[in-house]
Amino acid sequence: MNNFNYTRPPITNYQKAIVDSLACCTVSESSVKVGKTTSHIIWLFEQALKGKKGDNFLFVTPNFPLANIAFSRMKAQVSYPQLFLMNLFPNLDLPYRMVLIFGLNQLMSQTLYT
């Protein structure tokens, strides 16, 4: 799917360890404003770039405000916003019918990658 140039934004070493982890699950516990959301949306976006037609990718949050924060940050960080075919909360639609979903209630019956 990746028929454009992607350059990962600058991140710290601890964020790089999260994004590049080979573990199937990571836990990030830290204070506010240290980059947890940033590293996680970078990871999710990079997974979506490797996706196949029809794949869905879910950013799970315990509540609506946190999902909206992650959604807004993802939209703001992509330097080529035309990449998103539709960008209305809670979905960011990518080419080839791949979808980034922010929250808990959307498309729960679909195959999701978290």
Tab-separated table of C-alpha atoms in Angstrom, residues 3-110:
chain	number	residue	atom	x	y	z
A	3	ASN	CA	3.304	4.177	-2.508
A	4	PHE	CA	4.498	7.395	-0.903
A	5	ASN	CA	7.476	8.378	1.216
A	6	TYR	CA	7.079	8.048	4.961
A	7	THR	CA	9.574	9.488	7.418
A	8	ARG	CA	9.043	8.733	11.081
A	9	PRO	CA	8.882	11.915	13.154
A	10	PRO	CA	11.674	12.486	15.677
A	11	ILE	CA	11.067	10.537	18.879
A	12	THR	CA	13.004	9.868	22.066
A	13	ASN	CA	14.838	6.613	22.790
A	14	TYR	CA	12.114	5.373	25.152
A	15	GLN	CA	9.436	6.121	22.522
A	16	LYS	CA	11.533	4.306	19.909
A	17	ALA	CA	11.724	1.291	22.232
A	18	ILE	CA	7.901	1.226	22.387
A	19	VAL	CA	7.357	1.730	18.653
A	20	ASP	CA	10.009	-0.806	17.619
A	21	SER	CA	9.151	-3.433	20.231
A	22	LEU	CA	8.603	-6.927	18.852
A	23	ALA	CA	6.308	-7.775	21.766
A	24	CYS	CA	2.667	-8.418	20.961
A	25	CYS	CA	1.681	-6.019	23.755
A	26	THR	CA	3.398	-3.151	25.523
A	27	VAL	CA	2.406	-1.235	28.649
A	28	SER	CA	3.310	2.421	29.032
A	29	GLU	CA	3.020	3.882	32.502
A	30	SER	CA	4.315	7.395	33.072
A	31	SER	CA	3.345	10.919	33.996
A	32	VAL	CA	1.474	13.310	31.721
A	33	LYS	CA	3.088	15.023	28.723
A	34	VAL	CA	5.918	12.550	28.155
A	35	GLY	CA	4.813	11.247	24.760
A	36	LYS	CA	2.743	8.122	25.380
A	37	THR	CA	0.046	9.065	22.876
A	38	THR	CA	2.609	10.185	20.308
A	39	SER	CA	4.498	6.904	20.350
A	40	HIS	CA	1.302	4.891	20.185
A	41	ILE	CA	-0.213	6.761	17.249
A	42	ILE	CA	3.099	6.485	15.384
A	43	TRP	CA	3.059	2.730	15.985
A	44	LEU	CA	-0.566	2.436	14.851
A	45	PHE	CA	0.047	4.502	11.713
A	46	GLU	CA	3.088	2.407	10.800
A	47	GLN	CA	1.060	-0.782	11.270
A	48	ALA	CA	-1.623	0.642	8.979
A	49	LEU	CA	0.983	1.335	6.311
A	50	LYS	CA	1.750	-2.404	6.330
A	51	GLY	CA	-1.936	-3.340	6.181
A	52	LYS	CA	-3.989	-5.013	3.519
A	53	LYS	CA	-7.168	-3.923	1.782
A	54	GLY	CA	-10.067	-3.849	4.227
A	55	ASP	CA	-7.949	-3.988	7.424
A	56	ASN	CA	-9.071	-1.982	10.451
A	57	PHE	CA	-6.715	-0.652	13.134
A	58	LEU	CA	-8.078	0.300	16.555
A	59	PHE	CA	-6.705	2.835	19.030
A	60	VAL	CA	-8.380	1.684	22.266
A	61	THR	CA	-9.168	4.232	24.956
A	62	PRO	CA	-11.284	4.031	28.093
A	63	ASN	CA	-13.338	7.095	27.175
A	64	PHE	CA	-14.398	9.421	24.364
A	65	PRO	CA	-12.197	12.438	25.278
A	66	LEU	CA	-8.993	10.376	25.144
A	67	ALA	CA	-9.979	8.848	21.812
A	68	ASN	CA	-10.669	12.320	20.435
A	69	ILE	CA	-7.254	13.570	21.614
A	70	ALA	CA	-5.461	10.709	19.837
A	71	PHE	CA	-7.589	11.189	16.704
A	72	SER	CA	-6.822	14.939	16.602
A	73	ARG	CA	-3.104	14.378	17.136
A	74	MET	CA	-2.921	11.766	14.394
A	75	LYS	CA	-4.685	14.096	11.965
A	76	ALA	CA	-2.408	17.003	12.899
A	77	GLN	CA	0.830	15.016	12.619
A	78	VAL	CA	0.354	13.652	9.122
A	79	SER	CA	2.063	16.134	6.829
A	80	TYR	CA	0.054	14.976	3.817
A	81	PRO	CA	-3.565	15.153	5.042
A	82	GLN	CA	-4.864	14.189	1.584
A	83	LEU	CA	-3.736	10.672	2.508
A	84	PHE	CA	-6.930	10.328	4.529
A	85	LEU	CA	-9.915	9.693	2.298
A	86	MET	CA	-12.250	10.674	5.120
A	87	ASN	CA	-11.262	12.084	8.478
A	88	LEU	CA	-14.349	12.451	10.630
A	89	PHE	CA	-14.084	11.256	14.224
A	90	PRO	CA	-13.758	8.396	15.114
A	91	ASN	CA	-12.383	7.103	11.779
A	92	LEU	CA	-9.435	8.031	9.602
A	93	ASP	CA	-9.933	6.233	6.301
A	94	LEU	CA	-6.812	5.336	4.326
A	95	PRO	CA	-6.554	4.196	0.714
A	96	TYR	CA	-7.491	0.592	-0.057
A	97	ARG	CA	-10.369	0.682	2.445
A	98	MET	CA	-8.095	0.501	5.513
A	99	VAL	CA	-9.443	2.342	8.550
A	100	LEU	CA	-7.860	3.730	11.715
A	101	ILE	CA	-10.553	3.707	14.426
A	102	PHE	CA	-10.290	5.673	17.668
A	103	GLY	CA	-12.402	4.477	20.604
A	104	LEU	CA	-14.229	1.414	21.826
A	105	ASN	CA	-17.670	1.334	20.213
A	106	GLN	CA	-16.868	1.397	16.509
A	107	LEU	CA	-16.820	-1.680	14.265
A	108	MET	CA	-16.341	-4.126	17.119
A	109	SER	CA	-17.632	-6.948	14.909
A	110	GLN	CA	-14.854	-6.297	12.353
